[in-house]
Amino acid sequence: MSRTARTRPTLEEVAAAAGVGRGTASRVINGSAQVSERARQAVEDAIAELGYVPNPAARTLKTQRTDAVALVIAESEERVFGEPFFAGVIRGIGTALSQARLQLVLLLAHTAQRGGQLDDYLTRQHVDGVLLLSLHDDDTLPERIRARGLPVVLGGRATEHQQGAFVDADNAMGARLAVDHLVARGRSRIATIAGPADMVVGRTRHQGYLDGLRAAGLAADASLVEHGDFSLDSGEAAMHQLLARRPDLDAVFAANDLMAAGALHVLREAGRAVPGDVSVVGFDDAPLAASTHPPLTTVHQSPDLMGREMVALLLDSMAHPDAPATPRLLETRLVVRASS
Amino acid sequence: MSRTARTRPTLEEVAAAAGVGRGTASRVINGSAQVSERARQAVEDAIAELGYVPNPAARTLKTQRTDAVALVIAESEERVFGEPFFAGVIRGIGTALSQARLQLVLLLAHTAQRGGQLDDYLTRQHVDGVLLLSLHDDDTLPERIRARGLPVVLGGRATEHQQGAFVDADNAMGARLAVDHLVARGRSRIATIAGPADMVVGRTRHQGYLDGLRAAGLAADASLVEHGDFSLDSGEAAMHQLLARRPDLDAVFAANDLMAAGALHVLREAGRAVPGDVSVVGFDDAPLAASTHPPLTTVHQSPDLMGREMVALLLDSMAHPDAPATPRLLETRLVVRASS
DNA sequence: CAACGTCGTGGGAGCGATCCCATGCAACCT
DNA sequence: AGGTTGCATGGGATCGCTCCCACGACGTTG
């Protein structure tokens, strides 16, 4: 523990201390069955005694595995941090990777380096696999990485027809649940504050909203649709528009909680009782959903699980490089609070 | 570019293709001056031709440098993500490290692994230096790492008398600026919604508040002090308390923007005009500060800069292992908006 | 013109692990 | 008793790089 250990001990020294050969010591460390109990004990004692830690560089050089995985986050999407949802995903990733004893190398992809520096880095020489979070529609990065023979898993889809392995929340079904719930509450003039039309999440949740209306036999009405950009401000602005256009609306489904919170403000200022006059449902089940006034009914999705599933998928493709990529849609569920 | 490159080329092959020896090729790659123009050109051409990327494991094994830096985030403080401030710090760290061509290894320290796994990882064998974000008061991790001979830099202080290298915002001066500003606006019954008393940030900003009062010749009054936990809710609760206790207050300094936003809500509901009756100043200059009603006057600090300074300090101690650690306090400045 | 730097160069040694092969030994079978 | 199997073992070769030393060619100097 408190030895000055200027230079770390090598496997050779451990073997010597244990009175065995290098090969046997290596076998103990890598958990081979072909070792006598006596030798195993001696080696383990020596390891503890000397405070031995295997040198990962030497191991990588020989095995051609790095035991590291890259998490790439596009700079333009750096809001990724700062959003509780992505924070949760990263946490899930971290947990799952550390259980698998893999290192997490964080790559914040600056526009400058996207050219080639990033691509050069994403090689078997540096990492065994790649996780990608939140890409643009047109990004060819996944294909480029795959072309280099590295397994990739995306968090969220970049397009509706995403190729390869990805993990995404079942956004359409989530939105559908929200609308079903509003219908069950007897609402019939259900407005939506949709996300940006140029983002898959936005489009998919909007589609789920439409599906829900159709299933309930309600007509889709463009005057009940307003788009926001997932920010609180945009939620407020959209709610103003909707109220002006359709003062008779009796429910609002917002594509995320932040916009729903904005809607709540505006409804309150406009003197509409929630949920008396208007029911409001959000999406995400973000921390703030529990502390709005009134607390927000919302569609729950689990960021932590998303991160863990991304890692699970990646481990799969690392183990079976030629198996076909299996996307995974994560279940959502409705959390009913006081706003509906 | 599009070659199938099943196995990456080695330095040996580059040298052969360029018609030079391994040594010369290595010199070109590492920018040695002792190379003829002709040889340099030949090697560079061969590198481009073959798509050569040096094998970092081999390099590390030989040089004993990893060219990687760990960023350790304590799990209990995982809110770190999800907060715009820390998101900015991480971004600054990422930028600075990539400019220095260092890799960022993210370690989310789970309580389980804190025991020894984490300690074992933090060795010269794995990383060249360590960045620590947001520790608990009693954490001995920095000392343990330093004992292993690894440079460490903290972001934020764990105690008032923090040993070693750290970067922190000048919180006391920032709070002082806020109070000075309120005094200049003619306010004299200045309340504060302070942070938790068991956090250095909370204590330091509170101290700055007291300093400001003293400088203005105003008496510190316990009835004008309420503590929150940096959340919006706690800001609202604190504001209720303050109003009940001191209906005559004419200004509030909140230790962060979120609590200030909570205070704004409560003041508005209580019918106090801001800034007519009460001036409000926050701390952080978080994104939300610009979109409160009214927009919030606040103390600006730059998370991005904090991240970059942490890296600068770390690079320093990596270059001069025996130089004394120099902490760095970052300037803050007041951003005056409509709330004061 | 011999002696001596200087400069560019090639290639050996070695970093610390893993893998594999050859070996020794005990146990089991005929 | 002799042969065969099986298991635990030690150590050589190897991964791809950097460092260092030795060497030849050239220019400078006494």
XYZ file of C-alpha atoms (C1' of nucleotides) in Angstrom:
740
model
C 0.000 0.000 0.000
C 2.407 2.663 1.160
C 5.487 1.370 -0.615
C 7.152 4.041 -2.666
C 6.882 1.973 -5.836
C 8.757 4.347 -8.105
C 8.602 1.763 -10.834
C 5.629 -0.560 -10.925
C 6.434 -4.260 -10.609
C 6.247 -6.341 -13.770
C 4.766 -9.737 -14.281
C 8.281 -11.120 -14.232
C 8.863 -9.843 -10.710
C 5.542 -11.179 -9.528
C 6.428 -14.583 -10.933
C 9.805 -14.486 -9.238
C 8.289 -13.488 -5.907
C 5.767 -16.314 -6.185
C 8.453 -18.783 -7.209
C 6.740 -19.663 -10.481
C 7.295 -18.929 -14.147
C 5.959 -15.974 -16.084
C 3.477 -18.176 -17.906
C 1.881 -19.443 -14.723
C 1.595 -15.966 -13.287
C -0.080 -14.807 -16.481
C -2.506 -17.722 -16.311
C -3.524 -16.803 -12.792
C -4.151 -13.209 -13.750
C -6.257 -14.172 -16.716
C -8.216 -16.763 -14.786
C -7.102 -19.849 -16.632
C -8.275 -23.137 -15.130
C -4.990 -24.861 -15.832
C -3.290 -23.750 -12.644
C -2.719 -25.672 -9.434
C -4.265 -24.284 -6.300
C -0.865 -23.922 -4.721
C 0.538 -21.862 -7.591
C -2.575 -19.716 -7.799
C -2.349 -18.869 -4.134
C 1.323 -18.022 -4.338
C 0.786 -15.729 -7.296
C -2.171 -13.996 -5.729
C -0.170 -13.389 -2.580
C 2.689 -11.967 -4.588
C 0.313 -9.669 -6.487
C -1.146 -8.321 -3.272
C 2.288 -8.035 -1.719
C 3.835 -6.096 -4.574
C 0.730 -4.158 -5.534
C 0.950 -5.433 -9.050
C -1.253 -3.924 -11.753
C -0.967 -5.292 -15.306
C 0.387 -2.866 -17.848
C -2.447 -2.247 -20.288
C -0.181 -1.026 -23.060
C 1.787 -4.248 -23.110
C -1.373 -6.272 -22.995
C -2.935 -4.304 -25.836
C 0.163 -4.567 -27.960
C 0.104 -8.319 -27.742
C -3.601 -9.054 -27.776
C -4.675 -6.338 -30.201
C -7.554 -5.531 -27.899
C -7.654 -2.150 -26.225
C -10.438 -2.829 -23.721
C -11.594 0.685 -24.405
C -14.675 2.074 -26.051
C -15.117 5.545 -27.487
C -18.139 7.685 -26.796
C -18.389 10.270 -29.536
C -20.429 13.384 -28.990
C -20.782 15.857 -31.823
C -19.837 19.328 -30.741
C -22.803 20.903 -32.439
C -24.849 18.774 -30.104
C -22.893 19.641 -27.052
C -26.092 20.538 -25.271
C -25.971 16.807 -24.712
C -24.321 17.572 -21.456
C -26.527 19.965 -19.634
C -29.551 17.879 -20.451
C -30.645 15.538 -17.722
C -31.682 12.973 -20.295
C -28.272 12.612 -21.874
C -26.650 12.855 -18.494
C -28.590 9.741 -17.591
C -27.582 7.968 -20.771
C -23.939 8.675 -20.106
C -24.320 7.410 -16.606
C -25.853 4.186 -17.857
C -23.045 3.792 -20.341
C -20.477 4.370 -17.637
C -22.031 1.812 -15.339
C -22.331 -0.892 -17.953
C -18.837 -0.339 -19.302
C -17.230 -0.452 -15.921
C -19.014 -3.718 -15.187
C -17.604 -5.086 -18.412
C -14.218 -3.699 -17.366
C -13.983 -1.477 -20.383
C -12.628 2.033 -20.414
C -14.679 4.962 -21.610
C -12.836 7.358 -23.883
C -14.776 10.547 -24.386
C -14.441 12.221 -27.759
C -15.974 15.640 -28.086
C -15.925 15.920 -31.830
C -14.980 19.428 -32.788
C -15.913 20.463 -36.242
C -12.267 21.035 -37.011
C -11.170 17.535 -36.222
C -14.110 15.783 -37.779
C -12.272 15.932 -41.064
C -9.767 13.226 -40.430
C -8.329 13.364 -36.947
C -11.454 11.813 -35.503
C -11.622 9.176 -38.199
C -7.985 8.292 -37.699
C -8.596 7.854 -34.037
C -11.447 5.461 -34.500
C -9.419 2.384 -35.275
C -8.883 -0.976 -33.672
C -5.587 0.466 -32.590
C -7.311 2.881 -30.275
C -10.665 1.443 -29.259
C -12.598 -1.799 -29.631
C -15.929 -0.171 -30.346
C -17.747 3.121 -30.703
C -20.862 4.608 -29.162
C -22.408 7.574 -30.912
C -24.767 9.992 -29.293
C -27.146 12.297 -31.049
C -26.036 12.790 -34.637
C -27.235 14.976 -37.398
C -29.436 13.599 -40.096
C -26.774 13.582 -42.736
C -23.847 12.310 -40.757
C -21.941 9.534 -42.476
C -19.740 8.899 -39.466
C -21.364 5.568 -38.552
C -20.732 4.206 -42.037
C -17.169 5.461 -42.056
C -16.441 3.776 -38.765
C -18.080 0.555 -39.820
C -16.001 0.611 -42.988
C -12.944 0.437 -40.755
C -14.285 -2.719 -39.222
C -15.215 -1.237 -35.870
C -18.533 -2.037 -34.184
C -20.765 1.002 -33.706
C -23.961 1.565 -31.768
C -26.031 4.718 -31.998
C -28.069 6.262 -29.237
C -31.167 7.562 -30.942
C -31.724 7.416 -34.654
C -30.369 9.891 -37.162
C -33.056 8.976 -39.684
C -36.278 6.958 -39.673
C -34.603 4.213 -41.648
C -31.463 4.043 -39.603
C -29.098 1.305 -40.697
C -27.117 -0.777 -38.263
C -27.316 -1.087 -34.521
C -29.060 1.603 -32.525
C -31.025 2.014 -29.337
C -33.936 4.389 -29.208
C -36.945 5.023 -27.041
C -40.206 3.955 -28.567
C -41.228 7.541 -29.117
C -44.214 6.824 -31.311
C -45.683 4.452 -28.771
C -44.963 6.893 -25.953
C -46.830 9.690 -27.678
C -49.595 7.255 -28.449
C -49.884 6.414 -24.744
C -50.166 10.094 -23.899
C -52.977 10.671 -26.372
C -54.804 7.492 -25.344
C -54.699 8.748 -21.800
C -56.115 12.142 -22.752
C -58.866 10.470 -24.728
C -59.676 8.268 -21.748
C -59.984 11.438 -19.695
C -62.712 12.491 -22.078
C -60.727 15.061 -24.032
C -61.492 15.514 -27.706
C -59.836 18.756 -28.798
C -56.286 17.623 -28.179
C -53.562 19.996 -29.282
C -49.871 19.181 -29.565
C -46.725 21.196 -29.160
C -44.540 19.133 -31.442
C -40.756 19.075 -31.664
C -38.792 20.389 -34.641
C -39.897 18.782 -37.889
C -36.301 18.275 -38.921
C -35.496 15.961 -36.025
C -36.444 12.309 -35.953
C -37.586 12.536 -32.336
C -39.824 15.419 -33.253
C -41.341 13.632 -36.213
C -41.763 10.319 -34.437
C -43.552 11.742 -31.422
C -45.776 13.732 -33.743
C -46.600 10.545 -35.630
C -47.541 8.843 -32.388
C -49.856 11.734 -31.598
C -51.555 11.351 -34.967
C -51.861 7.575 -34.487
C -53.533 8.156 -31.152
C -56.056 10.548 -32.635
C -56.893 8.168 -35.459
C -57.331 5.254 -33.082
C -59.798 7.340 -31.096
C -61.674 8.336 -34.209
C -60.659 11.986 -33.849
C -59.762 14.011 -36.910
C -56.280 15.467 -37.157
C -56.531 19.222 -37.286
C -53.619 21.414 -38.314
C -54.901 24.274 -36.186
C -54.182 22.119 -33.131
C -50.513 21.647 -34.038
C -47.700 24.004 -33.203
C -43.954 23.308 -33.352
C -41.346 24.217 -30.769
C -37.643 23.561 -30.394
C -37.807 21.677 -27.083
C -37.002 24.800 -25.043
C -39.190 26.301 -22.342
C -39.507 29.548 -24.256
C -40.662 27.809 -27.389
C -43.256 25.937 -25.351
C -44.645 29.217 -24.065
C -44.725 30.745 -27.522
C -46.444 27.711 -28.994
C -49.047 27.684 -26.246
C -49.842 31.338 -26.911
C -50.402 30.526 -30.571
C -52.581 27.549 -29.838
C -54.751 29.449 -27.372
C -55.211 32.285 -29.795
C -56.157 29.958 -32.612
C -58.182 27.389 -30.715
C -59.518 28.841 -27.458
C -61.696 25.733 -27.254
C -58.847 23.234 -26.859
C -59.167 20.937 -23.864
C -55.830 19.118 -23.834
C -52.193 19.602 -24.839
C -49.583 16.970 -25.528
C -46.105 18.513 -25.538
C -43.233 16.604 -27.117
C -41.066 17.166 -24.056
C -41.399 18.280 -20.459
C -39.674 21.595 -20.862
C -42.185 22.727 -23.476
C -44.982 21.325 -21.328
C -43.733 23.439 -18.431
C -43.843 26.482 -20.677
C -47.384 25.592 -21.657
C -48.370 25.336 -17.996
C -47.101 28.864 -17.332
C -49.060 30.298 -20.200
C -52.225 28.388 -19.334
C -52.031 29.618 -15.787
C -51.551 33.211 -16.897
C -54.456 32.823 -19.290
C -56.637 31.714 -16.405
C -57.192 28.181 -17.626
C -57.371 25.614 -14.866
C -55.100 22.595 -15.231
C -56.419 19.944 -15.356
C -59.912 21.403 -14.878
C -60.154 23.172 -18.225
C -57.121 21.799 -19.999
C -55.148 18.600 -19.470
C -51.423 18.712 -20.134
C -49.078 15.791 -20.794
C -45.342 16.013 -21.396
C -42.648 13.610 -22.504
C -39.382 12.469 -20.855
C -40.286 12.400 -17.179
C -37.475 14.842 -16.548
C -36.703 15.814 -12.947
C -38.583 19.063 -13.370
C -41.816 17.235 -14.236
C -42.435 16.437 -10.602
C -42.084 20.033 -9.475
C -44.170 21.971 -11.953
C -47.484 23.437 -10.819
C -49.374 21.207 -11.010
C -47.021 18.221 -11.242
C -46.857 17.035 -14.822
C -48.297 13.859 -16.252
C -45.657 12.655 -18.661
C -44.282 9.771 -20.668
C -41.454 8.138 -18.825
C -38.368 6.914 -20.595
C -35.269 5.624 -18.914
C -32.024 7.248 -20.018
C -30.008 4.998 -17.769
C -31.451 1.935 -19.459
C -30.779 3.409 -22.852
C -27.114 3.772 -21.988
C -26.896 0.254 -20.662
C -28.617 -1.174 -23.710
C -26.243 0.668 -25.984
C -23.357 -1.018 -24.244
C -25.086 -4.395 -24.344
C -25.558 -4.080 -28.084
C -21.974 -3.001 -28.531
C -20.637 -5.920 -26.523
C -22.752 -8.162 -28.720
C -21.304 -6.853 -31.939
C -17.828 -6.999 -30.482
C -18.349 -10.656 -29.660
C -20.057 -11.508 -32.954
C -18.675 -9.095 -35.534
C -20.574 -10.672 -38.404
C -23.968 -11.061 -36.774
C -26.581 -8.710 -38.208
C -27.164 -5.510 -36.236
C -30.291 -5.614 -34.100
C -31.821 -2.283 -33.221
C -33.629 -1.999 -29.931
C -36.671 0.097 -29.085
C -37.118 0.825 -25.413
C -40.499 0.725 -23.805
C -42.012 3.909 -22.426
C -44.757 4.225 -19.858
C -47.121 6.896 -18.706
C -46.599 8.546 -15.338
C -49.868 10.106 -14.274
C -49.565 13.164 -12.061
C -51.899 16.068 -11.435
C -51.859 17.870 -14.782
C -54.321 15.578 -16.566
C -8.568 5.931 -48.066
C -10.739 3.130 -49.355
C -8.142 0.390 -49.092
C -9.392 -2.603 -47.186
C -6.538 -2.401 -44.701
C -7.415 -5.478 -42.687
C -4.186 -5.059 -40.776
C -2.886 -1.585 -40.241
C 0.566 -0.884 -41.674
C 3.446 -0.724 -39.223
C 6.275 1.726 -39.057
C 8.482 -0.914 -40.599
C 6.332 -1.054 -43.720
C 6.211 2.717 -43.980
C 9.988 2.823 -43.782
C 10.281 0.154 -46.460
C 7.864 1.971 -48.750
C 9.803 5.197 -48.293
C 13.102 3.443 -48.840
C 14.525 4.492 -45.479
C 15.264 2.833 -42.174
C 12.851 2.488 -39.259
C 14.779 5.055 -37.271
C 14.423 7.732 -39.895
C 10.727 7.094 -40.316
C 10.275 7.381 -36.571
C 12.182 10.656 -36.577
C 9.904 12.114 -39.211
C 6.807 11.132 -37.280
C 8.098 12.642 -34.097
C 9.260 15.816 -35.784
C 12.974 15.492 -35.182
C 15.119 18.123 -36.887
C 17.814 15.629 -37.788
C 16.211 14.490 -41.019
C 17.027 15.462 -44.582
C 14.315 17.121 -46.596
C 14.383 14.306 -49.101
C 13.861 11.591 -46.507
C 11.136 13.556 -44.747
C 9.213 13.952 -47.957
C 9.524 10.282 -48.843
C 8.284 9.200 -45.432
C 5.384 11.625 -45.454
C 4.332 10.367 -48.850
C 4.502 6.783 -47.681
C 2.416 7.616 -44.616
C -0.279 9.225 -46.737
C -0.119 6.407 -49.265
C -0.483 3.627 -46.720
C -2.789 5.463 -44.352
C -0.399 4.857 -41.507
C -1.468 5.633 -37.939
C 1.035 4.990 -35.127
C 0.065 2.256 -32.714
C -0.436 4.008 -29.390
C 0.015 0.867 -27.334
C 3.469 0.258 -28.730
C 4.390 3.873 -28.227
C 3.137 3.876 -24.664
C 4.921 0.680 -23.852
C 8.206 2.167 -24.915
C 7.883 5.763 -23.780
C 5.971 5.130 -20.558
C 3.677 7.983 -21.472
C 0.043 7.239 -22.160
C -0.965 10.588 -23.657
C -4.214 10.169 -21.809
C -5.752 12.036 -18.918
C -8.501 10.823 -16.627
C -11.489 12.925 -15.708
C -12.939 11.538 -12.511
C -16.496 12.348 -11.545
C -17.825 11.061 -8.262
C -21.067 9.214 -8.711
C -22.707 10.874 -5.790
C -22.135 14.073 -7.682
C -23.440 12.750 -10.913
C -25.722 15.706 -11.235
C -22.541 17.109 -12.687
C -23.893 16.146 -16.023
C -27.260 17.678 -16.353
C -25.951 20.958 -15.088
C -25.079 23.474 -17.742
C -22.166 24.703 -15.686
C -20.377 21.388 -15.520
C -21.315 20.660 -19.088
C -19.358 23.766 -20.000
C -16.396 22.746 -17.882
C -16.249 19.377 -19.565
C -16.435 21.031 -22.929
C -13.520 23.294 -22.035
C -11.544 20.312 -20.840
C -12.276 18.448 -24.037
C -11.194 21.331 -26.204
C -7.954 21.955 -24.374
C -7.024 18.290 -24.202
C -7.634 17.714 -27.865
C -5.443 20.689 -28.695
C -2.728 19.137 -26.576
C -3.383 15.846 -28.350
C -4.291 14.104 -25.155
C -7.058 11.587 -24.742
C -9.846 12.061 -22.256
C -10.729 8.976 -20.248
C -13.953 9.433 -18.362
C -14.207 7.700 -15.006
C -17.590 7.745 -13.359
C -16.559 6.683 -9.910
C -19.107 4.329 -8.515
C -19.113 3.942 -4.815
C -18.335 0.270 -5.235
C -15.179 0.803 -7.184
C -13.905 3.702 -5.175
C -12.435 1.202 -2.782
C -9.500 0.092 -4.841
C -10.400 -0.411 -8.451
C -10.365 3.312 -9.078
C -7.127 3.782 -7.202
C -5.507 0.973 -9.127
C -6.549 2.555 -12.351
C -5.016 5.887 -11.527
C -1.428 4.997 -12.245
C 1.185 6.125 -14.691
C 0.425 2.893 -16.459
C -3.022 4.132 -17.393
C -2.982 7.904 -17.526
C -0.475 10.741 -17.306
C -2.611 12.942 -15.120
C -5.942 13.301 -13.392
C -8.666 15.920 -13.375
C -11.152 15.799 -10.527
C -14.522 17.415 -10.597
C -16.650 18.286 -7.620
C -15.554 16.244 -4.620
C -16.907 15.841 -1.188
C -15.353 17.674 1.683
C -13.681 14.654 3.161
C -12.427 12.976 0.055
C -8.804 11.882 0.299
C -8.665 10.842 -3.343
C -6.443 13.750 -4.434
C -3.857 12.834 -1.820
C -3.977 9.177 -2.712
C -3.402 9.936 -6.358
C -0.596 12.334 -5.614
C 1.013 9.689 -3.445
C 1.247 7.545 -6.536
C 3.175 10.278 -8.234
C 0.445 11.372 -10.606
C -0.327 15.051 -11.189
C -3.840 16.058 -10.139
C -5.885 19.182 -10.673
C -9.202 19.832 -8.993
C -12.087 21.765 -10.421
C -13.530 23.633 -7.493
C -12.262 23.289 -3.969
C -13.238 20.552 -1.578
C -12.297 22.674 1.427
C -11.383 26.308 2.056
C -7.781 25.343 2.606
C -7.461 23.077 -0.377
C -3.975 21.702 -0.875
C -2.406 21.322 -4.261
C -3.468 22.510 -7.664
C -7.041 23.565 -8.238
C -9.045 25.952 -10.339
C -12.011 27.718 -8.869
C -14.160 30.702 -9.648
C -13.549 33.650 -7.386
C -16.855 33.115 -5.659
C -16.251 35.509 -2.820
C -15.388 38.322 -5.192
C -18.364 37.495 -7.385
C -20.789 37.719 -4.488
C -19.090 40.881 -3.429
C -19.682 42.379 -6.902
C -23.347 41.507 -6.656
C -23.767 43.185 -3.302
C -21.767 46.235 -4.360
C -24.080 46.573 -7.316
C -27.188 46.376 -5.126
C -25.745 48.958 -2.794
C -25.003 51.217 -5.747
C -28.648 50.856 -6.725
C -29.505 52.344 -3.365
C -30.613 49.136 -1.662
C -29.948 48.747 2.024
C -32.050 45.818 3.241
C -30.288 43.188 1.156
C -31.313 39.598 1.806
C -29.491 36.523 0.584
C -30.592 33.061 -0.391
C -27.364 31.294 0.424
C -26.228 27.859 -0.699
C -25.850 24.889 1.629
C -23.586 25.664 4.559
C -21.799 22.344 4.114
C -20.509 23.199 0.662
C -17.515 25.403 0.027
C -19.259 27.224 -2.795
C -22.147 27.977 -0.490
C -19.918 29.250 2.290
C -17.668 31.280 0.012
C -20.469 33.104 -1.739
C -22.043 33.812 1.607
C -18.772 35.228 2.834
C -18.603 37.513 -0.196
C -22.084 38.722 0.616
C -21.035 39.545 4.155
C -17.899 41.296 2.905
C -20.025 43.429 0.614
C -22.334 44.453 3.420
C -19.447 45.361 5.677
C -17.753 47.406 2.965
C -20.988 49.348 2.535
C -21.317 49.909 6.238
C -24.428 47.758 6.445
C -24.967 45.478 9.417
C -25.245 41.746 8.791
C -28.655 40.585 9.901
C -29.495 36.904 10.363
C -33.142 37.559 9.551
C -32.072 38.452 6.023
C -30.347 35.108 5.461
C -32.005 31.923 4.296
C -30.322 28.769 2.960
C -31.319 26.747 -0.061
C -29.865 23.754 -1.839
C -29.346 25.395 -5.234
C -32.640 24.039 -6.596
C -35.513 26.124 -7.917
C -37.857 24.786 -5.288
C -35.524 25.667 -2.456
C -35.246 29.183 -3.880
C -39.008 29.550 -3.760
C -39.211 28.221 -0.237
C -36.439 30.511 0.956
C -38.069 33.526 -0.631
C -41.327 32.763 1.138
C -39.508 32.630 4.443
C -37.651 35.864 3.816
C -40.790 37.744 2.800
C -42.643 36.514 5.834
C -39.832 37.496 8.146
C -38.723 40.707 6.504
C -41.494 42.221 4.380
C -39.357 45.362 4.192
C -36.466 43.798 2.235
C -35.534 45.651 -0.922
C -33.011 43.304 -2.552
C -32.118 39.632 -2.771
C -28.821 38.064 -3.714
C -29.273 34.379 -4.536
C -26.242 32.101 -4.560
C -27.215 30.717 -7.956
C -29.529 31.497 -10.827
C -31.920 28.639 -10.244
C -32.718 29.839 -6.733
C -32.937 33.397 -8.054
C -35.507 32.214 -10.589
C -37.499 30.656 -7.768
C -37.298 33.922 -5.871
C -38.600 35.793 -8.917
C -41.670 33.543 -9.094
C -42.497 34.086 -5.464
C -41.922 37.818 -5.615
C -44.213 38.083 -8.587
C -46.927 36.082 -6.870
C -46.536 38.257 -3.800
C -47.120 41.325 -5.946
C -43.660 42.781 -5.491
C -42.364 44.539 -8.567
C -38.904 43.522 -9.744
C -36.833 45.609 -9.833
C -39.245 48.360 -8.692
C -39.745 47.107 -5.146
C -37.084 44.452 -4.924
C -33.863 43.963 -6.867
C -32.729 40.412 -7.538
C -29.261 39.214 -8.461
C -28.244 35.637 -9.145
C -24.978 33.793 -9.680
C -23.640 31.701 -12.578
C -25.088 33.448 -15.622
C -26.750 30.181 -16.571
C -28.661 30.013 -19.853
C -31.919 30.409 -18.016
C -30.854 33.765 -16.560
C -31.557 35.502 -19.845
C -35.080 34.159 -20.116
C -36.547 34.725 -16.670
C -39.142 37.446 -16.193
C -37.579 39.913 -15.908
C -34.176 38.818 -17.239
C -31.837 38.237 -14.357
C -28.888 40.329 -13.317
C -26.247 37.803 -12.346
C -22.590 37.120 -11.711
C -20.989 35.614 -14.763
C -18.459 32.857 -14.548
C -17.038 30.963 -17.464
C -17.223 27.195 -17.192
C -15.424 26.747 -20.468
C -12.489 28.753 -19.184
C -12.462 26.779 -15.985
C -12.088 23.567 -17.954
C -9.324 24.985 -20.084
C -7.475 26.314 -17.052
C -7.687 22.953 -15.356
C -5.977 21.403 -18.342
C -3.381 24.172 -18.478
C -2.516 23.571 -14.834
C -2.345 19.854 -15.398
C -0.039 20.221 -18.383
C 2.127 22.411 -16.205
C 2.469 19.866 -13.454
C 3.059 17.129 -15.986
C 5.913 19.141 -17.451
C 7.340 20.187 -14.068
C 6.463 17.444 -11.613
C 8.332 19.052 -8.764
C 7.190 22.608 -9.165
C 4.859 23.735 -6.398
C 1.151 23.571 -7.219
C -0.334 26.933 -8.105
C -4.061 27.286 -7.569
C -5.935 29.599 -9.874
C -8.948 31.751 -9.079
C -10.980 32.798 -12.087
C -12.361 36.253 -12.391
C -16.101 36.782 -12.325
C -18.021 39.757 -13.641
C -21.456 41.193 -13.207
C -23.964 40.962 -16.039
C -26.608 43.587 -15.469
C -30.028 42.752 -16.846
C -33.486 43.939 -15.903
C -33.929 42.436 -12.441
C -31.924 45.026 -10.532
C 46.832 16.029 -46.058
C 45.641 13.893 -41.665
C 42.626 14.638 -37.880
C 38.366 15.832 -36.257
C 33.535 17.300 -35.853
C 28.938 17.240 -37.693
C 25.077 15.389 -39.733
C 21.932 11.974 -41.507
C 21.193 7.346 -41.191
C 20.240 2.116 -40.170
C 19.261 -1.237 -37.133
C 19.701 -3.663 -32.355
C 17.738 -3.752 -27.820
C 14.013 -3.485 -24.999
C 9.395 -1.863 -23.045
C 5.762 -5.863 -20.502
C 2.477 -8.509 -21.506
C 0.255 -13.066 -24.086
C 0.440 -17.236 -26.537
C 2.172 -21.435 -27.712
C 5.108 -25.215 -27.604
C 7.994 -28.399 -25.402
C 8.773 -30.689 -21.164
C 8.301 -33.245 -16.783
C 5.593 -35.791 -13.917
C 1.767 -38.375 -11.955
C -1.934 -41.352 -12.890
C -4.152 -44.584 -15.458
C -4.640 -48.391 -18.599
C -3.476 -52.731 -20.744
C 6.303 -53.165 -16.183
C 5.791 -50.338 -20.161
C 3.025 -47.232 -22.674
C -0.224 -43.620 -22.987
C -2.826 -39.802 -21.523
C -3.449 -35.512 -19.197
C -2.258 -31.610 -16.599
C 0.683 -28.031 -14.665
C 4.592 -25.621 -15.917
C 8.659 -22.634 -17.802
C 10.340 -19.876 -21.115
C 10.993 -18.308 -26.205
C 8.997 -15.530 -29.646
C 6.303 -11.726 -30.589
C 3.402 -7.386 -30.792
C 5.151 -2.073 -32.882
C 7.308 1.460 -31.319
C 11.370 4.682 -29.442
C 15.903 5.238 -28.020
C 20.578 4.902 -28.582
C 24.769 3.641 -30.558
C 27.697 2.992 -34.377
C 28.870 4.219 -38.948
C 29.825 6.514 -43.365
C 30.086 10.829 -45.883
C 31.192 15.369 -45.852
C 33.236 19.791 -44.406
C 36.323 22.194 -41.550
C 40.507 22.927 -39.321
C 45.682 22.916 -38.069
